[in-house]
mmCIF file of C-alpha atoms in Angstrom:
data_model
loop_
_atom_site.group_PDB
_atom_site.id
_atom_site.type_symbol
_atom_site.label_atom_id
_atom_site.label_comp_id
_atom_site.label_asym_id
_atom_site.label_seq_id
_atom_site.Cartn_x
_atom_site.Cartn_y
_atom_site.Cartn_z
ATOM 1 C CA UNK A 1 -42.324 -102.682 -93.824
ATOM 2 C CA UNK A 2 -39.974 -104.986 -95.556
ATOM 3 C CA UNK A 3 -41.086 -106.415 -99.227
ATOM 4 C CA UNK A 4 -40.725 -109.828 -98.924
ATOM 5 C CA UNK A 5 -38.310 -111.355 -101.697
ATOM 6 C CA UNK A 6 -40.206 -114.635 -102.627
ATOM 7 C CA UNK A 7 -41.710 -115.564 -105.763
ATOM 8 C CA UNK A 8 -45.550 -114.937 -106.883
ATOM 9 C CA UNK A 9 -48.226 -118.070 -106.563
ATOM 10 C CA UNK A 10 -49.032 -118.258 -110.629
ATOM 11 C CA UNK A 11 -53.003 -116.415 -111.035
ATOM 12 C CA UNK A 12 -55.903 -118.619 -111.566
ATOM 13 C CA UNK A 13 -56.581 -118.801 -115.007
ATOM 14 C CA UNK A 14 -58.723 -116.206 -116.881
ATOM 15 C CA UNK A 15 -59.544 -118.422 -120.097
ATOM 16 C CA UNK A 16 -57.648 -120.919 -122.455
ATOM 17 C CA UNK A 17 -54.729 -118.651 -123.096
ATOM 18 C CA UNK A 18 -53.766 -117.950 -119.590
ATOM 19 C CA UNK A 19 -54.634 -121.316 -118.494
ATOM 20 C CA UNK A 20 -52.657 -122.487 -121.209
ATOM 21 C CA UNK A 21 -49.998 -120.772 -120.240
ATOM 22 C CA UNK A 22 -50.050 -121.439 -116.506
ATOM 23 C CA UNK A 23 -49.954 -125.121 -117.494
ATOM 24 C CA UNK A 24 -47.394 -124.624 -119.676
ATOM 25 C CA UNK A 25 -44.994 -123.408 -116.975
ATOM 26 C CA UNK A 26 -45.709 -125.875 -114.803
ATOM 27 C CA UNK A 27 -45.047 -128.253 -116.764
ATOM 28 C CA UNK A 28 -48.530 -129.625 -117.321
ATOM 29 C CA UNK A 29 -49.744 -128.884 -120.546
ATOM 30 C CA UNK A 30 -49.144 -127.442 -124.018
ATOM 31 C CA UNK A 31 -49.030 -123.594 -125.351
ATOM 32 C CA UNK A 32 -52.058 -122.194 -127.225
ATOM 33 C CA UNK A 33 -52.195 -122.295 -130.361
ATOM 34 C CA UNK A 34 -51.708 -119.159 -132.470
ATOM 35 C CA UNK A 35 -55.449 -118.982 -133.834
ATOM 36 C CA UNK A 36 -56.417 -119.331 -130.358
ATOM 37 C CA UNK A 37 -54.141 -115.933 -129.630
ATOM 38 C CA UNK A 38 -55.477 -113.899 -133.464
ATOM 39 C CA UNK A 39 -58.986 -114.813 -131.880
ATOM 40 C CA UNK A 40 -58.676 -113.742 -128.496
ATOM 41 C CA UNK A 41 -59.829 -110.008 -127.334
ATOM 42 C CA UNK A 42 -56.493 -107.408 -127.320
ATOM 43 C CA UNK A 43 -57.280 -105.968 -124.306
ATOM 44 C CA UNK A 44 -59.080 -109.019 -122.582
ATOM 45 C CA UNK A 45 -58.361 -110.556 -119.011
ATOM 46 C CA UNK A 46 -57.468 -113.752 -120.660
ATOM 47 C CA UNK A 47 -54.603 -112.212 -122.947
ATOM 48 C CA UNK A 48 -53.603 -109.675 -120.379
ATOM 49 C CA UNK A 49 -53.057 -112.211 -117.880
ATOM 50 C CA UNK A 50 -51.413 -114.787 -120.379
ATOM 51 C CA UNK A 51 -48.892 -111.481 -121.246
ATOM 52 C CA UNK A 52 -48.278 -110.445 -117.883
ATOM 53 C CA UNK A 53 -47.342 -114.435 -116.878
ATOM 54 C CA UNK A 54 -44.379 -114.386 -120.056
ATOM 55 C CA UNK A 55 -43.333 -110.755 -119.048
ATOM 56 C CA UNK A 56 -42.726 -111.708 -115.179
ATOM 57 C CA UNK A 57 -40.681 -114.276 -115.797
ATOM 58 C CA UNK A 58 -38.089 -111.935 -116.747
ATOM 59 C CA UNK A 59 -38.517 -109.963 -113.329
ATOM 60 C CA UNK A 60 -39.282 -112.587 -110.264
ATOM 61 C CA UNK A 61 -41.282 -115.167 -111.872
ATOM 62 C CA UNK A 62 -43.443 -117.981 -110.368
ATOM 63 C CA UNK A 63 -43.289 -120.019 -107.619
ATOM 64 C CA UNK A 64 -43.069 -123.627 -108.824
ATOM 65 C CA UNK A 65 -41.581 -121.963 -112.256
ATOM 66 C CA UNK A 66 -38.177 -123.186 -113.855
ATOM 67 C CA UNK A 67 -36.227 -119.710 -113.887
ATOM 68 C CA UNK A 68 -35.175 -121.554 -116.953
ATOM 69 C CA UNK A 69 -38.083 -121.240 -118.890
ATOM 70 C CA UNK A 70 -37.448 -116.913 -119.539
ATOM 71 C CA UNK A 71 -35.745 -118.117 -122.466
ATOM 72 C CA UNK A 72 -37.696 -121.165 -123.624
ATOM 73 C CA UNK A 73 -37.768 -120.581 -127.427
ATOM 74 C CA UNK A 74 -41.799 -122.024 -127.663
ATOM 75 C CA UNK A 75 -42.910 -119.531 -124.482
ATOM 76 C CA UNK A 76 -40.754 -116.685 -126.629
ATOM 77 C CA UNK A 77 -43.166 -117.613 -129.758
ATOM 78 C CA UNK A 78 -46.237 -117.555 -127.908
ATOM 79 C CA UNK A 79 -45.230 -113.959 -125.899
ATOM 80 C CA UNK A 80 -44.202 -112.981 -129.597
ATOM 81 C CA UNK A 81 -47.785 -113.813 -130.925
ATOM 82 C CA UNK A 82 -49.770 -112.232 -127.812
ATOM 83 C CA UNK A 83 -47.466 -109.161 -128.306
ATOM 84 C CA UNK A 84 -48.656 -108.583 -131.964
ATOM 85 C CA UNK A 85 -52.512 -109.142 -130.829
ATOM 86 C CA UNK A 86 -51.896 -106.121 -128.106
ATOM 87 C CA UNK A 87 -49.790 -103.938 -130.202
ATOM 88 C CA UNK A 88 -51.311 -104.085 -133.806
ATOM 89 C CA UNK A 89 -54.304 -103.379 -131.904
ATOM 90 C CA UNK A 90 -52.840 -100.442 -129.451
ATOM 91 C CA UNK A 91 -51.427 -98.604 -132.694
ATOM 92 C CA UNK A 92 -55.040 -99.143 -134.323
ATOM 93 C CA UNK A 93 -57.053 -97.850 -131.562
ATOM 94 C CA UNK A 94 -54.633 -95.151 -130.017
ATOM 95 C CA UNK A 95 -55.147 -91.576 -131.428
ATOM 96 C CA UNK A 96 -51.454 -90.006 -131.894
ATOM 97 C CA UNK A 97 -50.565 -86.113 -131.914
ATOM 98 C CA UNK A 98 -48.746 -84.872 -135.293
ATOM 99 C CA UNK A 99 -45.097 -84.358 -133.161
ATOM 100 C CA UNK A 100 -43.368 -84.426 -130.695
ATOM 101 C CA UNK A 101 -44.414 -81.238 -129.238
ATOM 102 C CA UNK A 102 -47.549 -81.618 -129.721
ATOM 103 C CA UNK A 103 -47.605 -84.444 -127.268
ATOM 104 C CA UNK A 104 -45.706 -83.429 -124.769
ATOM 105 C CA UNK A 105 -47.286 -79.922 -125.098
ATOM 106 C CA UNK A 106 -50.747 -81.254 -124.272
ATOM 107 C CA UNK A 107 -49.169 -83.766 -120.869
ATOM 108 C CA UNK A 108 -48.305 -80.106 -119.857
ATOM 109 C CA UNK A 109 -52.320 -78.886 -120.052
ATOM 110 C CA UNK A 110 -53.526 -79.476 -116.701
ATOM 111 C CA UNK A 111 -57.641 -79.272 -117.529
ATOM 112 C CA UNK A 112 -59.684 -76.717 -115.168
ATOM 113 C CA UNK A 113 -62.189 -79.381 -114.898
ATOM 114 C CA UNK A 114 -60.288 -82.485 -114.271
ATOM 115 C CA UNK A 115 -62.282 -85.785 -113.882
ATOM 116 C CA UNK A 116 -60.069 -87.896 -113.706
ATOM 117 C CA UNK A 117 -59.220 -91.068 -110.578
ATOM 118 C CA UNK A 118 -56.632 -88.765 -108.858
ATOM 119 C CA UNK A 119 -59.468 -85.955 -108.647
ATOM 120 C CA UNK A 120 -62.239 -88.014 -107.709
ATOM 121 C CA UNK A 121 -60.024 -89.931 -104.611
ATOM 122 C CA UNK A 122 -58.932 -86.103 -103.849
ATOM 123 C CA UNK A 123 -62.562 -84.909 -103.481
ATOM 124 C CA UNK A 124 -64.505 -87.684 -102.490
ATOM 125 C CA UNK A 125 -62.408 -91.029 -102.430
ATOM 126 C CA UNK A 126 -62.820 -93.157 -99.078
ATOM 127 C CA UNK A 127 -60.587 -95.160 -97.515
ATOM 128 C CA UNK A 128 -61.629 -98.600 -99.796
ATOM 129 C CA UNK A 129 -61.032 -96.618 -103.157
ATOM 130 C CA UNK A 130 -57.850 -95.811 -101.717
ATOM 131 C CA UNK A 131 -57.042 -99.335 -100.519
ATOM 132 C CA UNK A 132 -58.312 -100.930 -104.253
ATOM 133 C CA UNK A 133 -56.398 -98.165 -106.629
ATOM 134 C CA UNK A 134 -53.497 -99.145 -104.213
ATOM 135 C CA UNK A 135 -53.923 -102.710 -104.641
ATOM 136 C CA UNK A 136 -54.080 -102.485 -108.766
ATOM 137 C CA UNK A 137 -50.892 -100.382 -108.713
ATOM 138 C CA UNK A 138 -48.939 -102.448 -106.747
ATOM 139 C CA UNK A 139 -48.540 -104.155 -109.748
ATOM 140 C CA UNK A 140 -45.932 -101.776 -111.308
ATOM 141 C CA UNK A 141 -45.218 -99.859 -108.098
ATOM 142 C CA UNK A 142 -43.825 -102.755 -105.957
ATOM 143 C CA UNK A 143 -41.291 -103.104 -109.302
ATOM 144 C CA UNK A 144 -41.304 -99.285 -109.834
ATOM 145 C CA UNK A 145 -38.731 -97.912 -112.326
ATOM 146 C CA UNK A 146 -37.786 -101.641 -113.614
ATOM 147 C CA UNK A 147 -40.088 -101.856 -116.812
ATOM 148 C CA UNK A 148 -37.869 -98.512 -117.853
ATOM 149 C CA UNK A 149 -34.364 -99.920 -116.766
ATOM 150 C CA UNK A 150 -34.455 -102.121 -119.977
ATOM 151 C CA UNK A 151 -33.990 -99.241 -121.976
ATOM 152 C CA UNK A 152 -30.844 -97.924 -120.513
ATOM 153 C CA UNK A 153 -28.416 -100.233 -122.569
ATOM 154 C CA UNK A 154 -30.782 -99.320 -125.543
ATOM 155 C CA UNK A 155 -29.709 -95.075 -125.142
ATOM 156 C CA UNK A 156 -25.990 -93.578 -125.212
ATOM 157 C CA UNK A 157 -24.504 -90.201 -124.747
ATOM 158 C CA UNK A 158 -27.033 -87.339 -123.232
ATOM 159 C CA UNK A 159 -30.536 -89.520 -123.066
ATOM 160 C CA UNK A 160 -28.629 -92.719 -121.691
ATOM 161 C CA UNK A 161 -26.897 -90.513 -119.202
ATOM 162 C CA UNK A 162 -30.353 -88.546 -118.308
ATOM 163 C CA UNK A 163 -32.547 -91.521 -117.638
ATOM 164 C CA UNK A 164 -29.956 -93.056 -115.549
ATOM 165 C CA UNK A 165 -30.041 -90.153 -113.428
ATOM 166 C CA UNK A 166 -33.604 -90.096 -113.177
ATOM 167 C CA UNK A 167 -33.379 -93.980 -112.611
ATOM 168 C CA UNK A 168 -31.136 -93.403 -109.709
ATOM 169 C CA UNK A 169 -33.495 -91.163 -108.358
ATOM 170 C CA UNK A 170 -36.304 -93.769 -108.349
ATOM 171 C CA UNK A 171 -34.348 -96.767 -107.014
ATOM 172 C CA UNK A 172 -33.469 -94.365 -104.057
ATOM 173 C CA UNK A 173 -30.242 -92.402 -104.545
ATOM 174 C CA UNK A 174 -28.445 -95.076 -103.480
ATOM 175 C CA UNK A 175 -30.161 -95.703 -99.656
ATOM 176 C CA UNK A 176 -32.425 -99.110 -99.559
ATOM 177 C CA UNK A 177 -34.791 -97.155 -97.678
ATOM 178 C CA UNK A 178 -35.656 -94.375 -99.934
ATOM 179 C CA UNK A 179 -36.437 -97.160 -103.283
ATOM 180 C CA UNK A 180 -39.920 -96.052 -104.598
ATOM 181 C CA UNK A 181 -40.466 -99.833 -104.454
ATOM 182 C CA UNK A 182 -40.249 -99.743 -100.691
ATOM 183 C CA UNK A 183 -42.230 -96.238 -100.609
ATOM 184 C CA UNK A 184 -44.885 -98.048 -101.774
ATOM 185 C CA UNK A 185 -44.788 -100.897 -99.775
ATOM 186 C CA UNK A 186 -44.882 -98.484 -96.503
ATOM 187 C CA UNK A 187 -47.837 -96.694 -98.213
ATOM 188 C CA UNK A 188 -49.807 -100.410 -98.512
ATOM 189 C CA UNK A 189 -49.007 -101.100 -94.786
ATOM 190 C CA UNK A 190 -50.508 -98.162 -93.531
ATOM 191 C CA UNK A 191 -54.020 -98.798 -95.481
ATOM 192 C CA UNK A 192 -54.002 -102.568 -94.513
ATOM 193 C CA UNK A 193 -52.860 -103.661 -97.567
ATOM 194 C CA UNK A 194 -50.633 -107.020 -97.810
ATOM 195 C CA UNK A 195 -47.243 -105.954 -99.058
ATOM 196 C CA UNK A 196 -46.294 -109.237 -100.926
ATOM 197 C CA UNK A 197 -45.418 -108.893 -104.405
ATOM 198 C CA UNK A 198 -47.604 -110.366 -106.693
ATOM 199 C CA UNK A 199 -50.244 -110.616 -104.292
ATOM 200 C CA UNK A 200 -53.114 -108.184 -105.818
ATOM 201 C CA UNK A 201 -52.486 -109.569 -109.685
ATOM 202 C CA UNK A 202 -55.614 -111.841 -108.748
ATOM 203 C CA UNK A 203 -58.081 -108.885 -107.922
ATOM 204 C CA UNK A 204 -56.511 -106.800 -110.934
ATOM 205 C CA UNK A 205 -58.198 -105.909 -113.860
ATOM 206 C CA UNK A 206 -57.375 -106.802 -117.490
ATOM 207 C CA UNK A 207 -57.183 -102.616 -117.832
ATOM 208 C CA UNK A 208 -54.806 -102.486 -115.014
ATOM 209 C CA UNK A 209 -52.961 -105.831 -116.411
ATOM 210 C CA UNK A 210 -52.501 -103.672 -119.476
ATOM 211 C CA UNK A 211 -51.075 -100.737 -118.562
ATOM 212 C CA UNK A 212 -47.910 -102.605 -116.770
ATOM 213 C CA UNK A 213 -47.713 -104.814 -119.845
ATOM 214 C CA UNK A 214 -47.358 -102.031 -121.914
ATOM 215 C CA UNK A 215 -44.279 -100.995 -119.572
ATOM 216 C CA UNK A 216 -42.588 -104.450 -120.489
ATOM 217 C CA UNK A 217 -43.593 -104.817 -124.137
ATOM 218 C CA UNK A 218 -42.017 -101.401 -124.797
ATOM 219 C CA UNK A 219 -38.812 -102.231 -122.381
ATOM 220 C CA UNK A 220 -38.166 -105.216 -123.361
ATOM 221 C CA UNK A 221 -37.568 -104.718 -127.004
ATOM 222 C CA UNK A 222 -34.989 -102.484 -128.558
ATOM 223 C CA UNK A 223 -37.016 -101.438 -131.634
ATOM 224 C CA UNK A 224 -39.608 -100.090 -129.268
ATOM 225 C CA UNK A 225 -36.953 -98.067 -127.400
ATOM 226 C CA UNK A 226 -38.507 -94.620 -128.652
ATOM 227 C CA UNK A 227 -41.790 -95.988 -127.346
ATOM 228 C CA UNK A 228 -40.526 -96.676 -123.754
ATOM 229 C CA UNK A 229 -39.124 -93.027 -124.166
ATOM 230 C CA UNK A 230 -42.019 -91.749 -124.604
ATOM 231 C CA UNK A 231 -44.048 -93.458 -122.114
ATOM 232 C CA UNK A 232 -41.578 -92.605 -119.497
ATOM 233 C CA UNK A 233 -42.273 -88.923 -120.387
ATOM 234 C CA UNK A 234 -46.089 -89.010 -120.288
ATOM 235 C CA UNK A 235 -45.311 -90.568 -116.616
ATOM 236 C CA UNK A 236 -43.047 -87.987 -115.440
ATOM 237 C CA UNK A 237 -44.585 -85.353 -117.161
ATOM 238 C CA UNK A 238 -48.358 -86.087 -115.288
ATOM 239 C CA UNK A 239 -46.688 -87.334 -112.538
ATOM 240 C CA UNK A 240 -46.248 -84.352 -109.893
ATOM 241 C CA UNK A 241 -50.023 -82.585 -110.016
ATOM 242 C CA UNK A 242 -51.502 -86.098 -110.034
ATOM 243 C CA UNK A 243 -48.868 -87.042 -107.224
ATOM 244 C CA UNK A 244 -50.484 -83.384 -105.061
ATOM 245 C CA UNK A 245 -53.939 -84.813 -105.397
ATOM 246 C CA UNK A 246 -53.400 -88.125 -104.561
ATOM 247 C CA UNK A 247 -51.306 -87.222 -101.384
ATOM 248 C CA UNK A 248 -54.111 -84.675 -100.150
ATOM 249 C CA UNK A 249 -56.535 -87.488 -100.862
ATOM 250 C CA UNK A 250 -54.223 -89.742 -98.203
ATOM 251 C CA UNK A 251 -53.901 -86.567 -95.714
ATOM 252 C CA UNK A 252 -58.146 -86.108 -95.960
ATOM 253 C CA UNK A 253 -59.227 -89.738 -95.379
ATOM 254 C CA UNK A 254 -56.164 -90.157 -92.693
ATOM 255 C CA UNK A 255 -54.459 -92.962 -94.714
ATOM 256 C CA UNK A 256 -51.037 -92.700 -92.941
ATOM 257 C CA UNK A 257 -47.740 -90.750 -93.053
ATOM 258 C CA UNK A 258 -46.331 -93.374 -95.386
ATOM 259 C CA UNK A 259 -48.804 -93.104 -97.569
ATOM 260 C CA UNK A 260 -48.877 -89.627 -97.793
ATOM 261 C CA UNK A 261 -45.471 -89.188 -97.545
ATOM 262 C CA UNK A 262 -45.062 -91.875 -100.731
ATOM 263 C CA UNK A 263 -47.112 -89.174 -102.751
ATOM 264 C CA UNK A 264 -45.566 -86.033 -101.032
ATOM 265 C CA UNK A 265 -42.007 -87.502 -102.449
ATOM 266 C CA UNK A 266 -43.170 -87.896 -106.456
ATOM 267 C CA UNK A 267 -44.714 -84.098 -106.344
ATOM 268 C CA UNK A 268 -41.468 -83.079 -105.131
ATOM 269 C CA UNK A 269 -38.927 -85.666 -107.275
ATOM 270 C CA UNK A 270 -41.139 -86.144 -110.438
ATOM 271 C CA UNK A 271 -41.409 -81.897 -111.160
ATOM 272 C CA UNK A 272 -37.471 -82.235 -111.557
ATOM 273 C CA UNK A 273 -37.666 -85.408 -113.514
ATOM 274 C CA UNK A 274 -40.155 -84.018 -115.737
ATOM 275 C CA UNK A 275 -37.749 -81.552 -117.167
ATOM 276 C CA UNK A 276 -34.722 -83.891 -117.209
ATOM 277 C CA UNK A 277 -37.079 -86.270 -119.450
ATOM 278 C CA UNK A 278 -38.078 -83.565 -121.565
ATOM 279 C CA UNK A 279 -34.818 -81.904 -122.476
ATOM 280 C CA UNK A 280 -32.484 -84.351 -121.942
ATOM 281 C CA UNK A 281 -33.898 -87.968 -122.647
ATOM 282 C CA UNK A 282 -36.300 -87.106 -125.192
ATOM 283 C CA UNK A 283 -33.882 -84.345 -127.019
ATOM 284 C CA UNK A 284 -30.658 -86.602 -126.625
ATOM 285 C CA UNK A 285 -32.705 -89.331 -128.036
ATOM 286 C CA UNK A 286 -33.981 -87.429 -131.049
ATOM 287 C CA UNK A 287 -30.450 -85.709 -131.601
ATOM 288 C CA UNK A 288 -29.084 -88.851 -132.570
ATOM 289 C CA UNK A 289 -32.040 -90.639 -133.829
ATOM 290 C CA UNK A 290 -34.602 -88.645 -135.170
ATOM 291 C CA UNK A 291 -36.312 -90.825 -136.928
ATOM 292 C CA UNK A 292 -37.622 -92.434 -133.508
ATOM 293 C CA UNK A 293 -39.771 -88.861 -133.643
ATOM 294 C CA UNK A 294 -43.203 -91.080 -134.010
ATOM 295 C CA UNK A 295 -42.104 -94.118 -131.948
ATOM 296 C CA UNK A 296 -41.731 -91.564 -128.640
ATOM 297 C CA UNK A 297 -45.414 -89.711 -129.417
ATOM 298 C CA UNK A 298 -47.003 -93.321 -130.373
ATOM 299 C CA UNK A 299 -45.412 -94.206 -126.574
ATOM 300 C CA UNK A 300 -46.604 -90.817 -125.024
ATOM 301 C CA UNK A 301 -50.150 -91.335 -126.199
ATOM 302 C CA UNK A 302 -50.627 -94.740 -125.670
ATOM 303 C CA UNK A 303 -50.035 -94.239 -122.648
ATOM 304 C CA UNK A 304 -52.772 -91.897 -122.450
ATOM 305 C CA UNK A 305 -55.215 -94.131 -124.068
ATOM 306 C CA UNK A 306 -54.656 -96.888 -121.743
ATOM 307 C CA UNK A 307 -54.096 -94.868 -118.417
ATOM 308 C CA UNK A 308 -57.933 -93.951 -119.405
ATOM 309 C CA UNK A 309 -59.832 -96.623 -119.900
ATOM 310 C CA UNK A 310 -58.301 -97.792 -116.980
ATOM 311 C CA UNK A 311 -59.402 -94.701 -115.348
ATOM 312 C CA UNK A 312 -62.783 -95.294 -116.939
ATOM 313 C CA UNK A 313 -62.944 -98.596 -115.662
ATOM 314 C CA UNK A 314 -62.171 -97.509 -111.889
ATOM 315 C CA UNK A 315 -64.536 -94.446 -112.084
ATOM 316 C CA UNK A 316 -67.725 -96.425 -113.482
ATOM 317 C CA UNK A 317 -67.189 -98.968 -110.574
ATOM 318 C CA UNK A 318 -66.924 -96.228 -108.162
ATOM 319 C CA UNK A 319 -69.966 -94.437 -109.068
ATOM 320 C CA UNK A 320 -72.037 -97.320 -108.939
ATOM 321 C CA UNK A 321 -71.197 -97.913 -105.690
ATOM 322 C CA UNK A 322 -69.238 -101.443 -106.479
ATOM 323 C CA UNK A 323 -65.573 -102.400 -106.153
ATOM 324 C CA UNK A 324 -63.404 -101.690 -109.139
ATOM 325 C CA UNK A 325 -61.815 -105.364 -108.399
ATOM 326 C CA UNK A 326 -61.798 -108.820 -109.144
ATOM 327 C CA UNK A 327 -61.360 -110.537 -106.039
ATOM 328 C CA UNK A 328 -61.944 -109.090 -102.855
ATOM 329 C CA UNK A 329 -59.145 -107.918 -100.116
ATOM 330 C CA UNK A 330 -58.378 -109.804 -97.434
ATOM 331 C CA UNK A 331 -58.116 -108.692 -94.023
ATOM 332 C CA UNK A 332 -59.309 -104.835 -95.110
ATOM 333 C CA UNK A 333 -62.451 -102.693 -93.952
ATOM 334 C CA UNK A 334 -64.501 -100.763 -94.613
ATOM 335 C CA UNK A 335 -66.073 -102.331 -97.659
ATOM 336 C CA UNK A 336 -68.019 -100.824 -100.642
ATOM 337 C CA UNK A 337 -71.839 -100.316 -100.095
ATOM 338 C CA UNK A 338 -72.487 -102.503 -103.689
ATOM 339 C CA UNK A 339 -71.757 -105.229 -105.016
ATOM 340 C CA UNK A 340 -68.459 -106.549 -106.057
ATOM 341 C CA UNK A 341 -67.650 -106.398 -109.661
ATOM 342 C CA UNK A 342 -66.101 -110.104 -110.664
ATOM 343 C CA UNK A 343 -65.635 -110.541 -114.025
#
């Protein structure tokens, strides 16, 4: 199925900041004020939300939203001051390897015992856990490989050329029909899942909000290009085993061919990417500038931290029978047993 190219409805409001924000861009009232942003929780729906409204102006905006406003020098100060909150408090809370190889040596560990949301939806998922992690991902998915194009004028010589190849790969090779955007899309309409982009940001939680935020914050500025490099290789690098799980999770519940196939195409595209990131991106990049060297593990295990408490959040949900989401789907069945969780 076609992704419609229209613009997002702007979210309801999560607190002051977002609903600042949203009133902002609509003309309607003022910013927050910076105390209001040093108070507010780092990894909070209302700062998430207020983040992930600046960031997506720079990809398809708002409906309603002056394209104008990407570069309004106030909405840049305000973005600037809810960037500081998340970051000063990501490199606080995020525990980072001693090099290089030491990060990317432990992506590489797959644990005997996994726990983690791929394993559970491979061994016991049903057809709503499928539908919700589905829903939350569409978030980055239905833009998949954008966040990471910002880099590219960022990188010369071997890593420019590398993650352009790789970036190729994951806008399609060239054929509209094989974009990992549209993958995805085809994966959504066989569970039931509206398509739309933007549509799920209302039922997403602050941890999923995060982890795309992190994508932009990192691609969108130069001096966190070793960062983005970095989180591009914990993605590629965990990408294929989680990708085999996650596709016989989709073949046991009878999701769809799309949505297995979706899955099917990462185990397959994602084992080769993992070693062009590795010795080409990541090596080209420290060739020339080594001292990035911290800047890629702080992006590799950042990564990590966030991917799991957004894993954490999905699993306790799960296992207490309730929906991992916000808001509930439209138009989708069955239903969890429990409660929904609205926060």
């Amino acid at each position: 199925m076609e992704n419609v190219r229209e613009e997002p409805q702007l979210p309801t409001a999560r607190g002051p900041l977002s609903a600042a924000v949203g009133s902002y861009l609509l003309g309607t009232g003022p910013l927050p004020r910076s105390e209001e942003v040093a108070a507010a929780s780092p990894y909070g729906d209302d700062l998430q939300l207020a983040l992930y409204q600046c960031y997506e102006l720079h990809y398809r905006g708002f409906a309603g939203v002056s394209a104008g406003l990407e570069w309004d020098p106030g909405l840049l100060r305000t973005r600037a001051a809810l960037e500081d909150r998340f970051l000063s408090a990501l490199r606080a809370d995020t525990p980072v390897h001693d090099s290089v190889a030491d990060a990317v040596g432990a992506l590489l560990v797959e644990p005997v015992d996994g726990k983690g949301v791929s394993h559970f939806l491979r061994d016991e998922g049903e057809l709503w856990h499928l539908r919700e992690y589905a829903a939350q991902r569409s978030l980055y998915h239905l833009k998949e490989a954008d966040p990471h194009a910002w880099v590219l004028p960022r990188l010369w010589g071997r890593a420019k050329a590398a993650m352009a190849a790789v970036e190729f790969d994951e806008y399609g090779g060239g054929r509209a029909d094989r974009v990992h955007a549209r993958l995805f899309a085809d994966l959504m309409t066989d569970l039931g899942l509206d398509t739309t982009y933007g549509r799920h940001l209302e039922a997403a939680s602050a941890e999923c909000l995060a982890t795309v935020n992190m994508m932009s914050l990192f691609g969108l500025h130069r001096a966190l290009r070793g960062a983005l490099v970095g989180h591009f290789a914990a993605v590629e690098i965990t990408s294929s085993p989680g990708s085999r799980r996650l596709a016989e999770a989709m073949r046991r519940t009878g999701a769809g061919p799309a949505a297995e196939h979706f899955y099917d195409e990462h185990v397959e595209a994602d084992a080769v990417h993992e070693q062009i990131v590795r010795h080409e991106v990541i090596d080209g990049l420290l060739e020339q500038e080594p001292q990035l060297a911290a800047d890629v593990v702080f992006g590799i295990d950042a990564t990590g931290y966030l991917e799991d408490r957004f894993a954490d959040r999905l699993l306790a949900d799960w296992r207490a029978g309730r929906s991992s989401l916000r808001t509930p789907l439209a138009g989708v069945s069955p239903e969890p047993s429990g409660t929904s969780h609205i926060s």
